mmCIF file of C-alpha atoms in Angstrom:
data_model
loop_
_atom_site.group_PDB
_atom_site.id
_atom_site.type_symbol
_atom_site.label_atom_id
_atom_site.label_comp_id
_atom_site.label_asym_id
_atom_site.label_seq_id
_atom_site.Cartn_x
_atom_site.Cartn_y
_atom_site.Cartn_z
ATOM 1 C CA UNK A 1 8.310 3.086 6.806
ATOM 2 C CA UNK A 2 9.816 6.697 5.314
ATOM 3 C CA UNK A 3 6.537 8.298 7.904
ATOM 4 C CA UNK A 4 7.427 6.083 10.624
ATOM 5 C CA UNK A 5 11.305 7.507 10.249
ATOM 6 C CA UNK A 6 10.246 10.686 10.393
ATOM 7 C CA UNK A 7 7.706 9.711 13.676
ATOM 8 C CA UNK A 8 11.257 8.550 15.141
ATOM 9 C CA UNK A 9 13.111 11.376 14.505
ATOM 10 C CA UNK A 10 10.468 13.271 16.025
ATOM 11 C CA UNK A 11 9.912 15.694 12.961
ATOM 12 C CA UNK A 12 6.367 14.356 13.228
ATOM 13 C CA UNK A 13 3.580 13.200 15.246
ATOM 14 C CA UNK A 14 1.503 10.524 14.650
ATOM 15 C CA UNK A 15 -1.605 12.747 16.278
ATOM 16 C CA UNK A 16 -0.578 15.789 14.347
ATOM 17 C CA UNK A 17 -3.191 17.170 11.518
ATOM 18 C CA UNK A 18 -2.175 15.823 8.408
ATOM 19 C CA UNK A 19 -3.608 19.029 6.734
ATOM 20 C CA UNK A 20 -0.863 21.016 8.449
ATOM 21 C CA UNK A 21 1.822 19.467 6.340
ATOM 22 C CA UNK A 22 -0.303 19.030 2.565
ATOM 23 C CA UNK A 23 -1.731 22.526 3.110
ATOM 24 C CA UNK A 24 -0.540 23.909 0.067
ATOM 25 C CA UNK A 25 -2.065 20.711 -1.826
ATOM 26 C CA UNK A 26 -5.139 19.933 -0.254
ATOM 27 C CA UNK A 27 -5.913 23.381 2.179
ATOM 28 C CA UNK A 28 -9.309 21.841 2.635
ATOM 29 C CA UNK A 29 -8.083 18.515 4.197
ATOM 30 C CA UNK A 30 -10.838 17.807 7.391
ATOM 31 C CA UNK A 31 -8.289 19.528 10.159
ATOM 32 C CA UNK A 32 -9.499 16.208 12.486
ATOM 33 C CA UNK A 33 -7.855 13.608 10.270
ATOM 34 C CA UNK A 34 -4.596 12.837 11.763
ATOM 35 C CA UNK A 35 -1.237 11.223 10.217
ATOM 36 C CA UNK A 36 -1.997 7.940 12.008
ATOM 37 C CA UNK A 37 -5.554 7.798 10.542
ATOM 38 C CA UNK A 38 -3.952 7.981 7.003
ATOM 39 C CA UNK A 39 -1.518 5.402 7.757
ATOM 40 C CA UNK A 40 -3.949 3.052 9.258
ATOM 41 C CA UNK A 41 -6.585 3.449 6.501
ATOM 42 C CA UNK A 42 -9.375 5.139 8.820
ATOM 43 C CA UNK A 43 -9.438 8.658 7.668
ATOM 44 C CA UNK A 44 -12.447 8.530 6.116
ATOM 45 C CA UNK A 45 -11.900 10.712 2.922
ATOM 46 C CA UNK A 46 -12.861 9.681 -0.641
ATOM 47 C CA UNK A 47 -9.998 7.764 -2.606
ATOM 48 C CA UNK A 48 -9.341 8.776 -5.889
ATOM 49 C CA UNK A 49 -10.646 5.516 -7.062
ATOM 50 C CA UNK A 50 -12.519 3.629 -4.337
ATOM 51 C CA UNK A 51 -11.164 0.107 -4.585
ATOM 52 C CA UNK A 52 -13.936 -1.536 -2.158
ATOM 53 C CA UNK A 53 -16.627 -0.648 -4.760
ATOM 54 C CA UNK A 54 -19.016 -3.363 -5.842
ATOM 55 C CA UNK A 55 -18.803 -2.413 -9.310
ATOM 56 C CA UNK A 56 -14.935 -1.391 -9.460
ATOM 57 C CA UNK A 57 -14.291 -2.317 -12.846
ATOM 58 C CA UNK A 58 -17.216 -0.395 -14.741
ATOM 59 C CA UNK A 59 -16.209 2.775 -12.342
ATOM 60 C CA UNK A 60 -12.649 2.483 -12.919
ATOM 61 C CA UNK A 61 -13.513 2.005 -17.182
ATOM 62 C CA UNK A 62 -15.349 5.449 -16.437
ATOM 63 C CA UNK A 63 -12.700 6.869 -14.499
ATOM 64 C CA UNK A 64 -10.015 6.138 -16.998
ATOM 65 C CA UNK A 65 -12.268 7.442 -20.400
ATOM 66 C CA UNK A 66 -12.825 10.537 -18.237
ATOM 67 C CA UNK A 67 -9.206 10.752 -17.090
ATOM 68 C CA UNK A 68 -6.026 9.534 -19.532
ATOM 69 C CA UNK A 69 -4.142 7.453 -17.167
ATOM 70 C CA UNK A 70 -0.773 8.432 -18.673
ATOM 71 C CA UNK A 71 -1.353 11.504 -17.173
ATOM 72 C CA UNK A 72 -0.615 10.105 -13.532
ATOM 73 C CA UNK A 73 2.708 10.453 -12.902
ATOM 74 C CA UNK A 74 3.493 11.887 -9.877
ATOM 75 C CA UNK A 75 1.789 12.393 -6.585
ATOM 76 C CA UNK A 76 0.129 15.608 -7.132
ATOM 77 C CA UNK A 77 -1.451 14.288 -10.583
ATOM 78 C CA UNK A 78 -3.552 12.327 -8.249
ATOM 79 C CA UNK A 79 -5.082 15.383 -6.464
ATOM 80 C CA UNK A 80 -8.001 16.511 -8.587
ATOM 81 C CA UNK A 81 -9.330 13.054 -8.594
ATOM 82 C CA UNK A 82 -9.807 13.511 -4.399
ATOM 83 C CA UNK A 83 -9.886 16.518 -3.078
ATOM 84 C CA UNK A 84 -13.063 17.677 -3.631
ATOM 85 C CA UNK A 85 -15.001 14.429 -2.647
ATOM 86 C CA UNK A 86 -16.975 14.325 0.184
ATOM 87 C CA UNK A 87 -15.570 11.881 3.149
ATOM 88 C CA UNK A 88 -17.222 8.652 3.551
ATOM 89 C CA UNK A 89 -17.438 9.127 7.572
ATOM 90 C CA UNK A 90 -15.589 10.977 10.124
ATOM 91 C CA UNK A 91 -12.034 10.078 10.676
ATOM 92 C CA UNK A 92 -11.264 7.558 13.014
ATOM 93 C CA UNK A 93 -14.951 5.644 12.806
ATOM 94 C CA UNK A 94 -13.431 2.355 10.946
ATOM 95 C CA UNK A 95 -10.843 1.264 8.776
ATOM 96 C CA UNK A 96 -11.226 1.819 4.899
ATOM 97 C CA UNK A 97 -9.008 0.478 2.414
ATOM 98 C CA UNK A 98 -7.861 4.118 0.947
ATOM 99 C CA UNK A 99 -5.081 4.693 -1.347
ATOM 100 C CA UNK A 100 -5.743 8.767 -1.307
ATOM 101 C CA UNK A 101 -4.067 9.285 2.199
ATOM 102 C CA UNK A 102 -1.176 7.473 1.474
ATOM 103 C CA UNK A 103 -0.587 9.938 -1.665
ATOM 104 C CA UNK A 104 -1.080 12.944 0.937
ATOM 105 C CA UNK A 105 1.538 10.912 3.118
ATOM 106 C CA UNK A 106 3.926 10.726 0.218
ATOM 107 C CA UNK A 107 3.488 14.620 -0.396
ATOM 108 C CA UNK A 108 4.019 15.098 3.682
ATOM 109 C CA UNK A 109 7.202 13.370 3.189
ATOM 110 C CA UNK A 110 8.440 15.839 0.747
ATOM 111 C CA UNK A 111 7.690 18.694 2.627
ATOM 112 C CA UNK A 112 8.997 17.694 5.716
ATOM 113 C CA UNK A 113 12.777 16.521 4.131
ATOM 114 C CA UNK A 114 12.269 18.662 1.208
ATOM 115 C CA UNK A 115 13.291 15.781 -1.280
ATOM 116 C CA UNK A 116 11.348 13.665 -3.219
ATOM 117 C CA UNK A 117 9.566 10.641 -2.121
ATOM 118 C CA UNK A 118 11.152 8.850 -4.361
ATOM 119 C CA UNK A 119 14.459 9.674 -3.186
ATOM 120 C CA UNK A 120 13.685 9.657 0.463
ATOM 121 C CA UNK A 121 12.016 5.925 0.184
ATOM 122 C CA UNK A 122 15.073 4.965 -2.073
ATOM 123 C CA UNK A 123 17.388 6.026 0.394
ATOM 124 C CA UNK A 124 15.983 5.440 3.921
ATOM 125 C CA UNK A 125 14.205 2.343 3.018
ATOM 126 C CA UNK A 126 15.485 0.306 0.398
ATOM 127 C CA UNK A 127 19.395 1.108 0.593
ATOM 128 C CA UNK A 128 19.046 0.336 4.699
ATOM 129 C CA UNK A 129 16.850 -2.737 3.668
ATOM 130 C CA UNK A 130 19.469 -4.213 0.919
ATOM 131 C CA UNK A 131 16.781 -4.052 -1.694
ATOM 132 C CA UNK A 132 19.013 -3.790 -4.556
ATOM 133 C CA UNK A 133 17.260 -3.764 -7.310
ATOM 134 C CA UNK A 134 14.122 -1.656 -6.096
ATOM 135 C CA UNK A 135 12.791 1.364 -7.995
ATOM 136 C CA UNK A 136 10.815 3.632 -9.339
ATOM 137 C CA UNK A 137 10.537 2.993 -13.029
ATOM 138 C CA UNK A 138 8.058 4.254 -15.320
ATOM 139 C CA UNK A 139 5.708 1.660 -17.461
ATOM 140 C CA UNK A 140 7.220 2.453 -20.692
ATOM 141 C CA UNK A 141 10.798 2.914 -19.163
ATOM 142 C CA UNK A 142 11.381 -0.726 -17.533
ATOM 143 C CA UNK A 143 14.989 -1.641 -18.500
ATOM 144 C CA UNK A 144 16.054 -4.841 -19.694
ATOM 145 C CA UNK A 145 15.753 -6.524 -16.168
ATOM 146 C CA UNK A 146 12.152 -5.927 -15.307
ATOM 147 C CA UNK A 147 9.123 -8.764 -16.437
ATOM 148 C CA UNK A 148 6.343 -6.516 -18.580
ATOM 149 C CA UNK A 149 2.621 -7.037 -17.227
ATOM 150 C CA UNK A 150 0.344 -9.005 -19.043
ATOM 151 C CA UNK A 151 -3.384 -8.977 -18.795
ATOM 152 C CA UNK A 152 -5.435 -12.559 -20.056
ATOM 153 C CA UNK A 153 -7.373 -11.260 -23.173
ATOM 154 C CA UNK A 154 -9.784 -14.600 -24.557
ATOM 155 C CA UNK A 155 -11.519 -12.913 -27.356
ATOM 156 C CA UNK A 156 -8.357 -11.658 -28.859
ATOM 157 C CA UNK A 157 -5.768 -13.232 -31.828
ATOM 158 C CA UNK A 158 -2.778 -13.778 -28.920
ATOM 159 C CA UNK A 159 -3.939 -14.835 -25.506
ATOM 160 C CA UNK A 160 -2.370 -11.994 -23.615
ATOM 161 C CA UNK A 161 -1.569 -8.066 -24.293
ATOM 162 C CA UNK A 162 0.590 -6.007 -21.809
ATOM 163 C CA UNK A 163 -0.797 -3.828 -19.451
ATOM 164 C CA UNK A 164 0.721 -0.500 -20.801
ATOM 165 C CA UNK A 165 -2.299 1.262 -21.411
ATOM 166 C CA UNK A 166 -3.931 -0.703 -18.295
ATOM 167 C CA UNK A 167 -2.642 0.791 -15.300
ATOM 168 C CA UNK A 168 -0.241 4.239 -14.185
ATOM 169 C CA UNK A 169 2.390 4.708 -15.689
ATOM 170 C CA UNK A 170 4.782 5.738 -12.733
ATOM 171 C CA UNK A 171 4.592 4.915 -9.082
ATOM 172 C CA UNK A 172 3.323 6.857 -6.153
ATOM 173 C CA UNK A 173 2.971 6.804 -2.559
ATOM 174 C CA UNK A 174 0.059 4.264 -2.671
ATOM 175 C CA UNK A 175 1.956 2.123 -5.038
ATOM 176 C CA UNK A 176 3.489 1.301 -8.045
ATOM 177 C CA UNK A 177 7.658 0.464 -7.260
ATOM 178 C CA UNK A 178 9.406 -2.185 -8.858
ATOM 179 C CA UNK A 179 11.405 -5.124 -7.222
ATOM 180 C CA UNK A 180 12.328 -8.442 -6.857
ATOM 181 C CA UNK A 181 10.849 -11.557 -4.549
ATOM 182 C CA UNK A 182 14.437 -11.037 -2.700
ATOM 183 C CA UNK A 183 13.702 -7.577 -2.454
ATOM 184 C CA UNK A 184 10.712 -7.940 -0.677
ATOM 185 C CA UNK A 185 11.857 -10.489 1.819
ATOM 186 C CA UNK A 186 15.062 -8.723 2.828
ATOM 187 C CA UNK A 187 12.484 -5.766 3.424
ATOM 188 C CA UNK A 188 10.549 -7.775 5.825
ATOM 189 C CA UNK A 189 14.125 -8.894 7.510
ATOM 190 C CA UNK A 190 15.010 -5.787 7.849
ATOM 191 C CA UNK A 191 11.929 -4.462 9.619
ATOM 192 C CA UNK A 192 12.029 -7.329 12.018
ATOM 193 C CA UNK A 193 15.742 -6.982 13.234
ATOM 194 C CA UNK A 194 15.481 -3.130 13.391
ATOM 195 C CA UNK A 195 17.348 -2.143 10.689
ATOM 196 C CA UNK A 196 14.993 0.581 9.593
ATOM 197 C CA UNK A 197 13.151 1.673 12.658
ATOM 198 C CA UNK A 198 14.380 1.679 16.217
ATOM 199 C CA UNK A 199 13.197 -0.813 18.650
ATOM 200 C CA UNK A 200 10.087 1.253 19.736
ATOM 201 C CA UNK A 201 9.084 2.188 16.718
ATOM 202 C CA UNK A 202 9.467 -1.286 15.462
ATOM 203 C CA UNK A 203 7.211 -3.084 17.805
ATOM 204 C CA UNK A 204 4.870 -0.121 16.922
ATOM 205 C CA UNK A 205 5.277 -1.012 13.031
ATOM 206 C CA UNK A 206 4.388 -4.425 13.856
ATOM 207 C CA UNK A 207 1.146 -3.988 16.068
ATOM 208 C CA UNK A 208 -2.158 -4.372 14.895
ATOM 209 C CA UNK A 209 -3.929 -1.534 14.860
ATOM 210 C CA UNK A 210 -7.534 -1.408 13.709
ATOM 211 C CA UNK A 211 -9.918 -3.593 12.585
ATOM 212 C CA UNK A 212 -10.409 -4.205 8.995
ATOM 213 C CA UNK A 213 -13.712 -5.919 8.854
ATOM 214 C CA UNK A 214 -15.941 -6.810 11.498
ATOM 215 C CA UNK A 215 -16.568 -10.306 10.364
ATOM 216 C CA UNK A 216 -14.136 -13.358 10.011
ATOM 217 C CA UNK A 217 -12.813 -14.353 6.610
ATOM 218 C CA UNK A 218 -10.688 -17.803 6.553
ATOM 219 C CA UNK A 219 -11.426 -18.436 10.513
ATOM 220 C CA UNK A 220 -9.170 -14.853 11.230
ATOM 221 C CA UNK A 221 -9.505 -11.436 12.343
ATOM 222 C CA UNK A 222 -8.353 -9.301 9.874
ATOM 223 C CA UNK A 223 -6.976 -5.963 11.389
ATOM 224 C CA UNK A 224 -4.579 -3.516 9.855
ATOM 225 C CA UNK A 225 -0.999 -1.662 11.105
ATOM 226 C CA UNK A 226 0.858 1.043 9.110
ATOM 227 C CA UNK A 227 0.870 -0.895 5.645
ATOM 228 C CA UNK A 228 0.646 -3.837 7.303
ATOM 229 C CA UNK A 229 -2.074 -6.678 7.057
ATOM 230 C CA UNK A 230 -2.149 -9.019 10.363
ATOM 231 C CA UNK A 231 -4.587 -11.801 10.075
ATOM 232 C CA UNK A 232 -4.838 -13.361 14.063
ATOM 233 C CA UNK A 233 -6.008 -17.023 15.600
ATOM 234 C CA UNK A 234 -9.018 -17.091 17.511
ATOM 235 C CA UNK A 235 -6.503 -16.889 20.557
ATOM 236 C CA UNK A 236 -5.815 -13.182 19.294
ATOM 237 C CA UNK A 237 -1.789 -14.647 18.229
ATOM 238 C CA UNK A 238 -0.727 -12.552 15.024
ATOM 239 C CA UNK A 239 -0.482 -16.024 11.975
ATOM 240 C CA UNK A 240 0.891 -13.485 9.472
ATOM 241 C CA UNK A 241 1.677 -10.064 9.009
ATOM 242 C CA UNK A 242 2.164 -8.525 5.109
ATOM 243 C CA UNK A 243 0.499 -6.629 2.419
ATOM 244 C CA UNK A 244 -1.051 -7.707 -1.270
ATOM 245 C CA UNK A 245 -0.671 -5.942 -4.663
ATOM 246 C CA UNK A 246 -2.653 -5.781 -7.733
ATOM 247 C CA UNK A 247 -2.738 -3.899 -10.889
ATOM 248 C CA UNK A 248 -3.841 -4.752 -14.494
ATOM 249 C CA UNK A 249 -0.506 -6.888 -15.078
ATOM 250 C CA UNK A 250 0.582 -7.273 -11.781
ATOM 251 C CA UNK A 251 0.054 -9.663 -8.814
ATOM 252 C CA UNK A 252 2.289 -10.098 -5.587
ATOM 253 C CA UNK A 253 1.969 -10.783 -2.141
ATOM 254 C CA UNK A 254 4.511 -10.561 0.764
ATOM 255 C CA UNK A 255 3.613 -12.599 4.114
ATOM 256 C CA UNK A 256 5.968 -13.280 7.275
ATOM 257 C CA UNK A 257 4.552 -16.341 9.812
ATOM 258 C CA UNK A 258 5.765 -15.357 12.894
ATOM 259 C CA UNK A 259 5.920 -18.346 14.676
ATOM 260 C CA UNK A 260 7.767 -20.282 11.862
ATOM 261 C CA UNK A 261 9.879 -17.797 11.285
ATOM 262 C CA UNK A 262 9.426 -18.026 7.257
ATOM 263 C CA UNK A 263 8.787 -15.035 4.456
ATOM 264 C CA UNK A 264 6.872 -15.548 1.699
ATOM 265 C CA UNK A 265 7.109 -13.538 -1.410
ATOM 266 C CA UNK A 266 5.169 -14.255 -4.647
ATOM 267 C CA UNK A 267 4.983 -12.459 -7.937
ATOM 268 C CA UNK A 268 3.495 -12.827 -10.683
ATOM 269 C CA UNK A 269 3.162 -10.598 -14.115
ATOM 270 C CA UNK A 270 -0.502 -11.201 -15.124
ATOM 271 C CA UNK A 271 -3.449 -10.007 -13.315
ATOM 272 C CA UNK A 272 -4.717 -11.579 -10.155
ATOM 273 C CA UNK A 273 -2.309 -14.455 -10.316
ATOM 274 C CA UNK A 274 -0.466 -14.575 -7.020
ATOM 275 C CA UNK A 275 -3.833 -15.012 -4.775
ATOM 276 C CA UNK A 276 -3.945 -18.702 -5.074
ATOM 277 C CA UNK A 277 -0.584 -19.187 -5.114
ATOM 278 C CA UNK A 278 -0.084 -17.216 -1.388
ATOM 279 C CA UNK A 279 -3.229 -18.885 0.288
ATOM 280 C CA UNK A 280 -1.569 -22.720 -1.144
ATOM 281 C CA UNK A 281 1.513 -21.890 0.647
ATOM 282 C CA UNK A 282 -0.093 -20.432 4.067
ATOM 283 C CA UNK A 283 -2.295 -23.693 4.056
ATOM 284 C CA UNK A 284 0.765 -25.908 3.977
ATOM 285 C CA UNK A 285 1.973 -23.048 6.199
ATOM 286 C CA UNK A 286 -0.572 -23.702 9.216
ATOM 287 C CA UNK A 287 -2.239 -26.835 8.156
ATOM 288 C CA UNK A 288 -5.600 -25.241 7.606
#
């Protein structure tokens, strides 16, 4: 949303190099991959840790013995895990799920207003949304009114540990803020009645944009927007439009159902927990 306000204020272009506003970060940066290729997941570049990996939990136990993950705090921290990969195809060719572009879109954002992402997202996004109680705190500086994560441990004396040596420790432009379930539906109200983006840039917000997988999964077409997920009928009419998120300790999912006019918002403070709940709900939803 804090890109897409800057794409309607015309300080920049969706088809403009994204290397020509991270230059001093990543100078490197394939000049060919635009800003809409790292919103809509289809740059191409390695991630700095590649989520769609078959064996993503042994890689990210190397990646986190190599790399202390309390040293992640801020976008930049998250450079030296990226930059130097090689691109996993050109940008453009196909949609990858890639966390690494939306960390060079958070630094874009901070050279463009010259304030912090933070600040711009807290500001532009959740004040105009009435997210209230949305933020940006660090894993071992909650506050008394935010739930701990808690991963499932079996083998261990207590059935659960928290997840403070688990995960990051602050957020960053691929994730990582801190809210409520009213939060996150007045944010989807809020994009839908043009509270945050202007009309054109709205309906642009909220139109599919690129395939995410070539095959059906459920009976839909996945495809993907600007942080959006739309899942379509075999008719090609948009069911639901929203996002997932997942880390060691945390589970949530945000859905709107356009043609019954309903949000959904679930979270959940242990790992992989919300799944279930969001697919139970979207059955009795659509009566699949």
């Amino acid at each position: 949303m804090a890109v897409l306000q800057l794409v309607e204020r015309k300080q920049v272009r969706l088809d403009k190099a994204l290397v020509d506003f991270v230059r001093d970060h990543m100078p490197q940066l394939d000049p060919r991959v635009t800003v809409r290729h790292a919103l809509t997941m289809t740059a191409g570049i390695g991630d700095w840790f590649e989520e769609g990996s078959d064996d993503w939990q042994a890689e990210w136990a190397v990646l986190t013995s190599s790399h202390p993950l309390y040293l992640l705090r801020s976008n930049e921290d998250y450079l030296p895990l990226f930059a130097d990969k090689q691109p996993h195809f050109p940008p453009g060719e196909r949609h990858l799920y890639n966390g690494a572009g939306y960390i060079l879109l958070g630094l874009l954002i901070e050279a463009v207003t010259g304030r912090s992402f933070e600040e711009v997202v807290a500001d532009d996004v959740y004040a105009r949304a009435g997210m209230s109680t949305a933020g940006f705190p660090a894993l071992d500086d909650l506050g008394p009114d935010t739930a701990e994560g808690y991963l499932t441990t079996p083998d261990s004396p207590t059935p659960y540990r928290t997840n403070h040596y688990a995960t990051t420790p602050g957020a960053a432009a691929d994730g990582g803020a801190t809210c409520t379930a009213a939060d996150l539906t007045a944010f989807a109200h809020a994009l839908r009645h043009g509270r945050l983006l202007n009309d054109e840039i709205t309906r642009l917000a909220l139109t599919p944009q690129v395939d995410e997988r070539e095959e059906k999964v459920r009976g839909y077409r996945w495809m993907y927007g600007f942080g959006l997920t739309h899942i379509l009928d075999n008719e090609g009419t948009i069911v639901r439009w929203g996002h997932t998120g997942e880390e060691d300790g945390v589970s949530a999912r945000l859905y709107h159902y356009p043609q019954q006019g309903l949000d959904v918002a679930v979270l959940g403070n242990i790992s992989w927990c919300a799944g279930d709940m969001g697919w139970a709900i979207h059955d009795a939803l659509v009566g699949n």
